[in-house]
Short mmCIF file of C-alpha atoms in Angstrom, two decimals:
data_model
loop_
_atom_site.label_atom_id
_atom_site.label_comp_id
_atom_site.label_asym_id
_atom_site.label_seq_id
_atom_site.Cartn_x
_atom_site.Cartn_y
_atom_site.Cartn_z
CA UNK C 55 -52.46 -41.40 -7.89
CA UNK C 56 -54.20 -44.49 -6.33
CA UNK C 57 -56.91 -46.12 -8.19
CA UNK C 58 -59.95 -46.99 -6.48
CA UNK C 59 -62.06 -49.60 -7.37
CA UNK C 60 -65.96 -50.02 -6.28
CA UNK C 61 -66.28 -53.48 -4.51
CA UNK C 62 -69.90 -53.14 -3.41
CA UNK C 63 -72.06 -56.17 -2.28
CA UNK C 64 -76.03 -56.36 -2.73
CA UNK C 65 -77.35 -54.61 0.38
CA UNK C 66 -74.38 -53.15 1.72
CA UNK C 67 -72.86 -49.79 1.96
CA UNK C 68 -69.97 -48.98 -0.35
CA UNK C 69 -66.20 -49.64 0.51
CA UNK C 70 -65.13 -45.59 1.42
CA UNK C 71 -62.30 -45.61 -1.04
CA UNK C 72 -64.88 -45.95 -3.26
CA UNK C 73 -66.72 -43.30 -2.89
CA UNK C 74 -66.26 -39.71 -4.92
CA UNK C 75 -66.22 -37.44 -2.70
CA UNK C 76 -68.78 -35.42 -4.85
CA UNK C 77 -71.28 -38.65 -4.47
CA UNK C 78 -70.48 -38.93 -1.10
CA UNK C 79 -73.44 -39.20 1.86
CA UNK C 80 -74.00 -40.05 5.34
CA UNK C 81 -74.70 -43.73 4.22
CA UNK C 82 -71.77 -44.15 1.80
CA UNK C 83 -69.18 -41.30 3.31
CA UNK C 84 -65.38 -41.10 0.61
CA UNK C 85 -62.11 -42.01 2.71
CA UNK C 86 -59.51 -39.34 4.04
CA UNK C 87 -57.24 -40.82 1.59
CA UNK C 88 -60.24 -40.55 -1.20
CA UNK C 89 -60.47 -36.76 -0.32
CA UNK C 90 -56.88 -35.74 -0.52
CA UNK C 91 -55.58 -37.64 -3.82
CA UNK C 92 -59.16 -36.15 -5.13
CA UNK C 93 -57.74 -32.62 -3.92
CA UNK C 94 -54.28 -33.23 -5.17
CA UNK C 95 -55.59 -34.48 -8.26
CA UNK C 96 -57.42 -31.12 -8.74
CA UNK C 97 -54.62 -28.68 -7.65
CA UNK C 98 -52.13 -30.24 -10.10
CA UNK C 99 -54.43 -29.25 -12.82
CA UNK C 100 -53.08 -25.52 -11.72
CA UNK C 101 -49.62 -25.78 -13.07
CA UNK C 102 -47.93 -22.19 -12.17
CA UNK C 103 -49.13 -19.48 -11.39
CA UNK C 104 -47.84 -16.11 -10.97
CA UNK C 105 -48.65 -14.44 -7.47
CA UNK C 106 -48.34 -10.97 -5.94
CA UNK C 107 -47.91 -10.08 -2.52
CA UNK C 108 -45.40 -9.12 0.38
CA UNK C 109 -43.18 -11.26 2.56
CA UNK C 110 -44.46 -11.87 5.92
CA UNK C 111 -41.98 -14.47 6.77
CA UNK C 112 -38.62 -15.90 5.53
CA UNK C 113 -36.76 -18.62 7.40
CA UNK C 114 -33.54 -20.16 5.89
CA UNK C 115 -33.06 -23.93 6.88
CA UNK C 116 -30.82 -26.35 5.75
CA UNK C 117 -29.91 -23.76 2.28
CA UNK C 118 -33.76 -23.63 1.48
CA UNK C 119 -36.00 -20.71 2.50
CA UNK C 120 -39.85 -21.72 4.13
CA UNK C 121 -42.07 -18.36 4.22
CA UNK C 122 -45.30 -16.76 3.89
CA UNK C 123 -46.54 -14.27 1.12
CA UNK C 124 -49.24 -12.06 2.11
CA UNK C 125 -51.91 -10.71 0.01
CA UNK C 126 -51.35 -6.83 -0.19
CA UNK C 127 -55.15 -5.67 0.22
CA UNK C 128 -56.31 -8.45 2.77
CA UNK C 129 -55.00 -10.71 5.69
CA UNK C 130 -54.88 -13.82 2.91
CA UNK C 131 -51.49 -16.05 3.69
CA UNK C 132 -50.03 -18.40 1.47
CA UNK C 133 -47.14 -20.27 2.44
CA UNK C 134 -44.15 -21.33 -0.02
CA UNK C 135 -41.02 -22.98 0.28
CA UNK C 136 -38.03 -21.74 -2.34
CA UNK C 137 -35.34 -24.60 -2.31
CA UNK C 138 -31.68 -23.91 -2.64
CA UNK C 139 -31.34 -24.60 -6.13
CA UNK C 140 -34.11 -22.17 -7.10
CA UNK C 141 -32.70 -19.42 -4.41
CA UNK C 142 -29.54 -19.34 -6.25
CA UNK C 143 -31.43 -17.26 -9.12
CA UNK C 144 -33.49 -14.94 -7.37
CA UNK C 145 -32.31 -11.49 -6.14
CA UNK C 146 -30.05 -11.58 -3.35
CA UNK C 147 -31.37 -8.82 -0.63
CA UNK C 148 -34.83 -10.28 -0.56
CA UNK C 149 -36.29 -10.00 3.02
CA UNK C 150 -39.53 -9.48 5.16
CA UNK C 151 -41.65 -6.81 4.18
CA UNK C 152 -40.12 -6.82 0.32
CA UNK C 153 -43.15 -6.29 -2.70
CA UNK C 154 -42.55 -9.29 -4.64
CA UNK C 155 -44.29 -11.07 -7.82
CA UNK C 156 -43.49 -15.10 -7.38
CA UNK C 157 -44.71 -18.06 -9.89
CA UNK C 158 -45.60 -20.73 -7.59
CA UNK C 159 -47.00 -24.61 -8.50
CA UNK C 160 -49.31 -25.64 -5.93
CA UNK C 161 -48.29 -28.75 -3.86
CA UNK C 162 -50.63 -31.22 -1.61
CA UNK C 163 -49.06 -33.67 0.36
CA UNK C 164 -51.35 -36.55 0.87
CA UNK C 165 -50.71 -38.05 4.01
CA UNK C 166 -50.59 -34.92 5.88
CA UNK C 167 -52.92 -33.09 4.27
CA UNK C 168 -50.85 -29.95 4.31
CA UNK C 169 -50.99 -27.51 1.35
CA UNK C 170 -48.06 -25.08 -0.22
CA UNK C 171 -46.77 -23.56 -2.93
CA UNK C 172 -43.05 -24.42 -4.42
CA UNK C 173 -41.44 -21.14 -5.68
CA UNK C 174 -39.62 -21.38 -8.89
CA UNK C 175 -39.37 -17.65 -9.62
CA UNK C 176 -39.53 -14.51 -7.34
CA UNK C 177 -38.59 -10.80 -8.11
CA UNK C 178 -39.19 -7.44 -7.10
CA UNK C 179 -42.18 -5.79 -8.34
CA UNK C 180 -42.93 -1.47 -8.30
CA UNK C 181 -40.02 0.30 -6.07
CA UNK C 182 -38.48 -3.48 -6.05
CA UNK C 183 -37.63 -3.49 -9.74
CA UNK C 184 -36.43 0.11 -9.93
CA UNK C 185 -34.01 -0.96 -7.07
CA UNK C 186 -32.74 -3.69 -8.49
CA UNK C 187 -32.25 -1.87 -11.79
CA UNK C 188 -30.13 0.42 -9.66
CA UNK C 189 -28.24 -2.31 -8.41
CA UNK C 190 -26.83 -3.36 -11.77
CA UNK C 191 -26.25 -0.18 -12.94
CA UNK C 192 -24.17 0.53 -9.05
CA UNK C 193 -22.00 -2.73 -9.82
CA UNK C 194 -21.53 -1.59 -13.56
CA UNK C 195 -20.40 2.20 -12.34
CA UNK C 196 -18.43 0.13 -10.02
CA UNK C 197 -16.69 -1.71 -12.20
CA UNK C 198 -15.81 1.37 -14.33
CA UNK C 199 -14.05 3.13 -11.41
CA UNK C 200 -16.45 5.82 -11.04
CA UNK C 201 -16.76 4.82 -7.00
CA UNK C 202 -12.80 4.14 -6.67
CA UNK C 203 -11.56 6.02 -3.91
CA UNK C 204 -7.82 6.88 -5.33
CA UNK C 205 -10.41 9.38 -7.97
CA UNK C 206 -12.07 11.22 -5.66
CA UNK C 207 -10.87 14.63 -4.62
CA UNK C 208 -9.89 16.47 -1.62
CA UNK C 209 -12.11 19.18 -0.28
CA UNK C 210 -10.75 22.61 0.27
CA UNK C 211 -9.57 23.42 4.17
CA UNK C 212 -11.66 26.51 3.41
CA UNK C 213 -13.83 27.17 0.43
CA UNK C 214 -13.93 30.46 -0.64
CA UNK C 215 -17.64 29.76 -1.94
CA UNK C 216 -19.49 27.12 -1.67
CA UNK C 217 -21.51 25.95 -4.38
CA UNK C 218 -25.40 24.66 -3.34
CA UNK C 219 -27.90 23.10 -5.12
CA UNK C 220 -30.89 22.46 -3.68
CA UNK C 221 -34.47 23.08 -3.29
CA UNK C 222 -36.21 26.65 -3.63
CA UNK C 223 -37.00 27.50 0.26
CA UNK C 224 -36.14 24.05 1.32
CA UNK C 225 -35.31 23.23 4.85
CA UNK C 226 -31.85 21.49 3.58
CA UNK C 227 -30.91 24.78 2.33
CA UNK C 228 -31.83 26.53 5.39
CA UNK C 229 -29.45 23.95 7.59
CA UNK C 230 -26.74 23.65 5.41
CA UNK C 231 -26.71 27.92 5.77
CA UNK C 232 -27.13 28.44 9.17
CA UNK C 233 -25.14 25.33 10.45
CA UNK C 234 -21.95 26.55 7.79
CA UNK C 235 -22.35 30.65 9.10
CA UNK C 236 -22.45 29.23 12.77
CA UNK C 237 -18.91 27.35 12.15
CA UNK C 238 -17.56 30.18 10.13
CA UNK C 239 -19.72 33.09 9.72
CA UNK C 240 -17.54 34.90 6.89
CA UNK C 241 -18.80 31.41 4.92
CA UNK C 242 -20.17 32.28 1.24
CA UNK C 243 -22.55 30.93 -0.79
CA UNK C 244 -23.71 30.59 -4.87
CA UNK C 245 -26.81 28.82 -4.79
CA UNK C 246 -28.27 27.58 -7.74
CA UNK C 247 -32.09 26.19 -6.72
CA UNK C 248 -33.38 22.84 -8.87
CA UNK C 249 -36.05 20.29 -8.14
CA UNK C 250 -35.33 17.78 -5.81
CA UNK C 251 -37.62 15.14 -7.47
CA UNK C 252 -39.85 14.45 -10.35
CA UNK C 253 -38.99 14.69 -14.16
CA UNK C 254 -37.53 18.10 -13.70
CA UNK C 255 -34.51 16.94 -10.89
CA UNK C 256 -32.49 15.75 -13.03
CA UNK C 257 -31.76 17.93 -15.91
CA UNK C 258 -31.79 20.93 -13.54
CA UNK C 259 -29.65 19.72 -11.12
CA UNK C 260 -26.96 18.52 -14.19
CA UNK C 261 -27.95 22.35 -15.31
CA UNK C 262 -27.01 23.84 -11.83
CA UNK C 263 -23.93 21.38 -11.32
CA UNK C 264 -22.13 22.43 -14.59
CA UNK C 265 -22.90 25.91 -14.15
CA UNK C 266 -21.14 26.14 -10.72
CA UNK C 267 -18.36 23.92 -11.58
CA UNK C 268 -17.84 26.54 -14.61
CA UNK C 269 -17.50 29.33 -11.56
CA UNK C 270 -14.20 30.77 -10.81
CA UNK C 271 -14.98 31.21 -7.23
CA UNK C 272 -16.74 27.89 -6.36
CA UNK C 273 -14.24 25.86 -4.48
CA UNK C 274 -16.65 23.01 -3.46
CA UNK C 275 -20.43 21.99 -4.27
CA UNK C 276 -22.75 20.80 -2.41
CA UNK C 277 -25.56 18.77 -3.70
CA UNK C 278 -28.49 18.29 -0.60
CA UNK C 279 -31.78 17.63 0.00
CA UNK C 280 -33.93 16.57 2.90
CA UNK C 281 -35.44 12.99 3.51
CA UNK C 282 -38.15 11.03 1.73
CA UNK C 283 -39.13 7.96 0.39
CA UNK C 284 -36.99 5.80 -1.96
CA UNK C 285 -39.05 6.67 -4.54
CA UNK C 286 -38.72 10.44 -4.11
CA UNK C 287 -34.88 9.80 -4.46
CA UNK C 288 -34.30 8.01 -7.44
CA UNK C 289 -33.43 10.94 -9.60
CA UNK C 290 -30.39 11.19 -7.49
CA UNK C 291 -29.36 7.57 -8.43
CA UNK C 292 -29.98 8.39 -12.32
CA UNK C 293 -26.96 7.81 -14.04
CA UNK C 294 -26.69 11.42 -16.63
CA UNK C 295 -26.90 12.81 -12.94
CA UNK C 296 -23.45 10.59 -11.65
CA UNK C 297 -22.21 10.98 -14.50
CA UNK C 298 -21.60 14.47 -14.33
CA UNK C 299 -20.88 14.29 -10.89
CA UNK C 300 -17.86 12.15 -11.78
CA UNK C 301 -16.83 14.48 -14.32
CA UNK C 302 -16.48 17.43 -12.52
CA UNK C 303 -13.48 19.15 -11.66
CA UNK C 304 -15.08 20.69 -8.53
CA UNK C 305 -14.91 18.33 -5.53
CA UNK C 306 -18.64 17.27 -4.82
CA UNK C 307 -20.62 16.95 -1.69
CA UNK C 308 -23.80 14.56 -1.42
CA UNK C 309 -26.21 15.42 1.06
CA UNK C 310 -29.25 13.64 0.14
CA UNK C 311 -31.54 11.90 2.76
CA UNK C 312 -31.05 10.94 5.78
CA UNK C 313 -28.43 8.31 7.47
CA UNK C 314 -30.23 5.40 6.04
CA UNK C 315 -30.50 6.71 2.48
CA UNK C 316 -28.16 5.79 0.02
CA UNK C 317 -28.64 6.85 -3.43
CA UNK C 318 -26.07 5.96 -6.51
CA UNK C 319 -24.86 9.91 -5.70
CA UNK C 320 -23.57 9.61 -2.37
CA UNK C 321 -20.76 6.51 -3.96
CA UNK C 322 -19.65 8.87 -6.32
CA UNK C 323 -19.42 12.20 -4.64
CA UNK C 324 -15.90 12.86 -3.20
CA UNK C 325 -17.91 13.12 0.09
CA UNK C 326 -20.61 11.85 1.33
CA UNK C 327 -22.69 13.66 3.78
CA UNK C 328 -25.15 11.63 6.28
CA UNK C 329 -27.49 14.73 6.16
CA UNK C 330 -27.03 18.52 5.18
CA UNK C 331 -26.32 19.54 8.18
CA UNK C 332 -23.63 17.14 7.99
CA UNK C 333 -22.49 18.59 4.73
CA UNK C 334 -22.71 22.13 6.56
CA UNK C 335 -20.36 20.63 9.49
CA UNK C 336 -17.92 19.18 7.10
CA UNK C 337 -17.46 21.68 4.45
CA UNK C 338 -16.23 24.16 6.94
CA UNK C 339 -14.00 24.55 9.32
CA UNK C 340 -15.28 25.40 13.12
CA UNK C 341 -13.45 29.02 13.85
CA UNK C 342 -13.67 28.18 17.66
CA UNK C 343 -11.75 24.59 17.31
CA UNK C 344 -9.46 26.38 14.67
CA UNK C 345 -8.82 29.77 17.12
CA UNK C 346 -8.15 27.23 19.97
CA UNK C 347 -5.53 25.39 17.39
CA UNK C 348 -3.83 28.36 16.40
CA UNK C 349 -3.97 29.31 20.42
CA UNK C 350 -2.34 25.55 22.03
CA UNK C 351 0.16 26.12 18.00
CA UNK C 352 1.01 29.33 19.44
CA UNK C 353 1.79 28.21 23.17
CA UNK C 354 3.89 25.49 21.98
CA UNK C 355 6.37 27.74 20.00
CA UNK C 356 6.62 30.08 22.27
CA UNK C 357 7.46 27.05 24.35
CA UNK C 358 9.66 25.67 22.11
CA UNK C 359 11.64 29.27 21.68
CA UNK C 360 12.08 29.73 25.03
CA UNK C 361 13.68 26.49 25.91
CA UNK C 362 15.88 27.12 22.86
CA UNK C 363 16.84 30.66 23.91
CA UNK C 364 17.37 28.99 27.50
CA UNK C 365 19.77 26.51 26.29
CA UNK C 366 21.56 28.81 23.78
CA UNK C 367 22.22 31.20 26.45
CA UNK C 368 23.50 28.53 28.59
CA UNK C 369 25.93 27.10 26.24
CA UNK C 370 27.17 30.76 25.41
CA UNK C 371 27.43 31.34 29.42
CA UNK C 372 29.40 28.06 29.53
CA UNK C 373 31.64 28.96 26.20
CA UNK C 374 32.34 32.44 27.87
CA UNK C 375 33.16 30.78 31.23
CA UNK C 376 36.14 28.82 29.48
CA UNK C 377 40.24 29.92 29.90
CA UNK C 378 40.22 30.44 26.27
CA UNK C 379 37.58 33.14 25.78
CA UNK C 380 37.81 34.12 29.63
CA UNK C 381 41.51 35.35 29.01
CA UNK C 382 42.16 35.37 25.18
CA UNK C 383 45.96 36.34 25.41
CA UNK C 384 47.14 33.45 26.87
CA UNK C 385 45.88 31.54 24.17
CA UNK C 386 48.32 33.45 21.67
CA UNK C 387 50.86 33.51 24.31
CA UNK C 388 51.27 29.96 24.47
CA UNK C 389 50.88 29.93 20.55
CA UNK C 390 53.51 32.61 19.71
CA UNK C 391 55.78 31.06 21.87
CA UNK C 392 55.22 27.56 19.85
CA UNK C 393 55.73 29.70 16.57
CA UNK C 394 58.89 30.94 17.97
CA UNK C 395 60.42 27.65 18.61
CA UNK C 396 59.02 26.32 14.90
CA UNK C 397 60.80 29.70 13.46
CA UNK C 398 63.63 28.96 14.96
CA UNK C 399 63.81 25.40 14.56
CA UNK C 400 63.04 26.37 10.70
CA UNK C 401 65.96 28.41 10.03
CA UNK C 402 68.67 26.17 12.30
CA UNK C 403 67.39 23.54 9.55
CA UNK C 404 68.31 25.98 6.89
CA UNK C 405 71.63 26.99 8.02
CA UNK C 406 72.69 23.97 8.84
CA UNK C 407 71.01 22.61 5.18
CA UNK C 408 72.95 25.34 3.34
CA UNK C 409 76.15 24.89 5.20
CA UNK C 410 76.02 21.20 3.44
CA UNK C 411 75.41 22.12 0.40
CA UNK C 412 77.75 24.60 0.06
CA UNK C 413 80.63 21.63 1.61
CA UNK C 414 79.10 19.98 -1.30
CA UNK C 415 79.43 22.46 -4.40
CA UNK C 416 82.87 23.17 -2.94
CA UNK C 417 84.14 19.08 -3.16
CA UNK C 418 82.19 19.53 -6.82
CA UNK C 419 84.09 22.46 -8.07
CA UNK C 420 87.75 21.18 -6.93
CA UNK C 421 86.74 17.57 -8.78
CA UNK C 422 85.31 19.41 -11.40
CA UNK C 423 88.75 21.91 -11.89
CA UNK C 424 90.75 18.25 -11.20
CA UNK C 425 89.33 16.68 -14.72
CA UNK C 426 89.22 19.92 -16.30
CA UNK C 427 91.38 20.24 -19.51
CA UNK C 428 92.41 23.90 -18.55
CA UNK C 429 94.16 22.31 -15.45
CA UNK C 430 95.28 19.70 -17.17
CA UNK C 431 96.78 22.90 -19.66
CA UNK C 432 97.78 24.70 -16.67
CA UNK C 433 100.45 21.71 -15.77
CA UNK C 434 102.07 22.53 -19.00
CA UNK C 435 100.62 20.10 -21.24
CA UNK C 436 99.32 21.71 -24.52
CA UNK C 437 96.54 20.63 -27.26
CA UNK C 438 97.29 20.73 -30.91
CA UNK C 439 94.41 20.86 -33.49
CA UNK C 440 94.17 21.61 -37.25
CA UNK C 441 92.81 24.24 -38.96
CA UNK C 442 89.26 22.89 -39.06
CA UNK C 443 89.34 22.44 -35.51
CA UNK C 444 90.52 18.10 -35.35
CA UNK C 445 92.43 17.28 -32.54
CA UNK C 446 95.72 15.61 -33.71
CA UNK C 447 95.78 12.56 -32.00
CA UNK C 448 98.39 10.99 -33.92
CA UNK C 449 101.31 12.60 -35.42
CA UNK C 450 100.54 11.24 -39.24
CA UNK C 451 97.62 13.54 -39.08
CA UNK C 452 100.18 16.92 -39.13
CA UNK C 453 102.51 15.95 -42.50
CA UNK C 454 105.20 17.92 -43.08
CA UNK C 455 103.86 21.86 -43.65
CA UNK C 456 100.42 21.28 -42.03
CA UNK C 457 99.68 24.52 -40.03
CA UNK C 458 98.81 23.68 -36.34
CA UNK C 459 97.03 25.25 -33.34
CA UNK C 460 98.83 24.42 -30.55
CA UNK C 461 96.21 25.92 -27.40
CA UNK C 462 98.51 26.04 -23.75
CA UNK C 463 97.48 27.20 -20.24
CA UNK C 464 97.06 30.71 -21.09
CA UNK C 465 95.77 31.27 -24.84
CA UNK C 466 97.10 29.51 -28.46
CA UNK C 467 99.59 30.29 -30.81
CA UNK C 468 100.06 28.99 -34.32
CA UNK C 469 102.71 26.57 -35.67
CA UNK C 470 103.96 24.55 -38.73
CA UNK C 471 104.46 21.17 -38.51
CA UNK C 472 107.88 19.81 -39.65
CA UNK C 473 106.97 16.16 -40.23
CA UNK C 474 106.84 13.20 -38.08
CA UNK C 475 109.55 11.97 -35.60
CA UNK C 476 111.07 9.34 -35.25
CA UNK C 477 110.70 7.15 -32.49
CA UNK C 478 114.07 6.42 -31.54
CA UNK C 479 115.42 9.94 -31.98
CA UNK C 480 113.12 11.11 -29.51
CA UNK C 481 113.94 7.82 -26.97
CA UNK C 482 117.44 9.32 -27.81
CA UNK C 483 117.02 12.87 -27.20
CA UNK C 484 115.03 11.07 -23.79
CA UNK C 485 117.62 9.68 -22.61
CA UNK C 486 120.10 12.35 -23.01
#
């Protein structure tokens, strides 16, 4: 802060700068400059402060946010600016119109003479801190797989009964019904009725939820209500309520609110509905779009069957229309003829095979009777053996008085041997 210091003369008026602005006159008026390091002087003595009010403004330049807070029972403005660093820790969906609590230092530049507040802290107050509560507890559901698509279940072509929880004579119940018996009017329903907000919501709709996903005959539930305020929702995003949602083996239809409404229900239902008579639309099938399917089904296979029969009966005109079929005994003409000539082709083979083969065993036999001993016999030679059946080979092997078989052409006779002979007797009896 500048210092002044009082130069006054005898006589004469005080230098500005010197005056205080509280001792200020006509005759000795304070400087501009005076003034505002007097104001800034007195606003630092502030330090923060915490504020309430609504955003009337919010402009992002250069990463830093200039805006205005407005008092929430007058027209009172303050202005702020929230620089980049300090925007990094505040909630991230802030915006114009949000209920907010900020602790602001109060800043006054000098040489402009312009006053604002520097925001070091800003958060949702009332509704604002319930949703960001629900925003943690949507990421942490999140990141436990309760929202993942690959868990939620398929709904039923068409339910046998639907399951509905909802408000005692409420207009959601009268849509979902008469939008549902309009698509399909055979449509059934097991209604179980719970409050739709207050302290009582949420136990009775976990109450009604278990008790139709315990029915046999509940193929799908549908969980709707009408609009309202965010604040009229939030037993819908409480998380005993999703939690049993998630565990239920009946697929689950959220029909809360309107378009815009998105409560911590409608991520983990297996559908969500925009409204209930959105849940009505989708929980059903139309019977007009579904008699017109089974109509355009039905003209395409009879389609279909005719062009087959056409084509059928064309090829089995064309297959009659052939020689073959036209005049079948030709065909076994032509092949009894061809069996004929194989047949008879067959057995000239045969003949002719066996006519060989018998030239064959015939050259056998004569070679055969050639080295045969019994022709050999037949010539007039003769075979002499011993008793124990020993060819003599040599004549030392039948001494004088051996008995000998002698075995001829025709049969054997017996015979005594009378000794060996000599060789030259018998060259003798040779030559003579």
């Amino acid at each position: 802060m500048t210092t002044f210091q009082p130069e006054t003369a005898p006589g004469e008026a005080p230098p500005a700068d010197s005056v205080h602005p509280r001792e200020s006159s006509p005759q000795a008026p304070t400087s501009v400059s005076r003034l505002n390091e007097t104001i800034r002087g007195f606003i630092e003595k502030w330090g923060f402060v915490w504020v309430e009010g609504e955003i009337t403004s919010w402009n992002l330049r250069g990463g830093n946010v200039f805006g205005r807070l407005k008092d929430l029972g007058s027209d009172s403005l303050i202005s702020f600016r929230l620089w980049s660093k300090t925007l990094q820790r505040v909630p991230g969906d802030l915006k114009v119109g949000d209920h907010v609590i900020a602790c602001v230092k109060a800043d006054y530049f000098v040489k402009q003479g312009d006053f604002s507040f520097t925001v070091s802290a800003m958060r949702h107050v009332g509704l604002g801190d319930q949703l960001e509560r629900l925003e943690r507890l949507r990421a942490q559901l999140r990141s436990e797989g309760l929202f993942d698509p690959a868990r939620k279940k398929p709904l039923p072509f068409l339910p046998h009964t639907i399951g509905l929880i909802t408000g005692e004579n409420s207009d959601a119940e009268k849509d979902v019904h008469r939008n549902a018996e309009l698509r399909w009017p055979q449509v059934r329903f097991l209604t179980k009725y719970a409050a739709v907000q207050g302290d009582r919501c949420v136990p009775e709709t976990i109450a009604a939820l278990k008790a139709l996903d315990a029915a046999p005959d509940v193929d799908v539930i549908v969980i709707a209500r009408g609009g309202g305020d965010p604040q009229t929702l939030l037993g819908f995003s409480d998380e005993r309520l999703v939690r049993a949602v998630a565990a239920a083996s009946t697929p689950v239809v959220s029909a809360i609110g309107h378009e815009n409404d998105h409560p911590l229900l409608d991520d983990v239902a297996d559908l969500r509905a925009s409204t209930p008579t959105d849940a009505a639309k989708r929980v059903v099938p139309d019977v007009a779009e579904q008699r017109a399917i089974v109509a355009q089904l039905r003209s395409r296979l009879t389609m279909r069957l005719t062009h087959r029969l056409q084509h059928d009966i064309a090829q089995l005109e064309q297959l009659r229309s052939r020689p073959a079929l036209r005049v079948p005994e030709s065909m076994l003409e032509s092949r009894s003829q061809h069996l004929w000539l194989l047949a008879a082709r067959g057995r000239d083979i045969i003949d002719r095979a066996l006519e060989a083969q018998t030239r064959r065993a015939a050259e056998l036999r004569a070679t055969l009777r050639a080295l045969s001993p019994a022709s050999t016999l037949a010539r007039g030679y003769a075979i002499a053996h011993l008793s124990d059946g020993v060819i003599v080979r040599d004549a030392s092997q039948a001494p004088s008085g051996a008995g000998v078989v002698v075995t001829v052409g025709r049969g054997s006779f017996a015979a005594r041997s009378e000794g060996e002979i000599a060789e030259s007797g018998a060259d003798d009896r040779a030559g003579g």
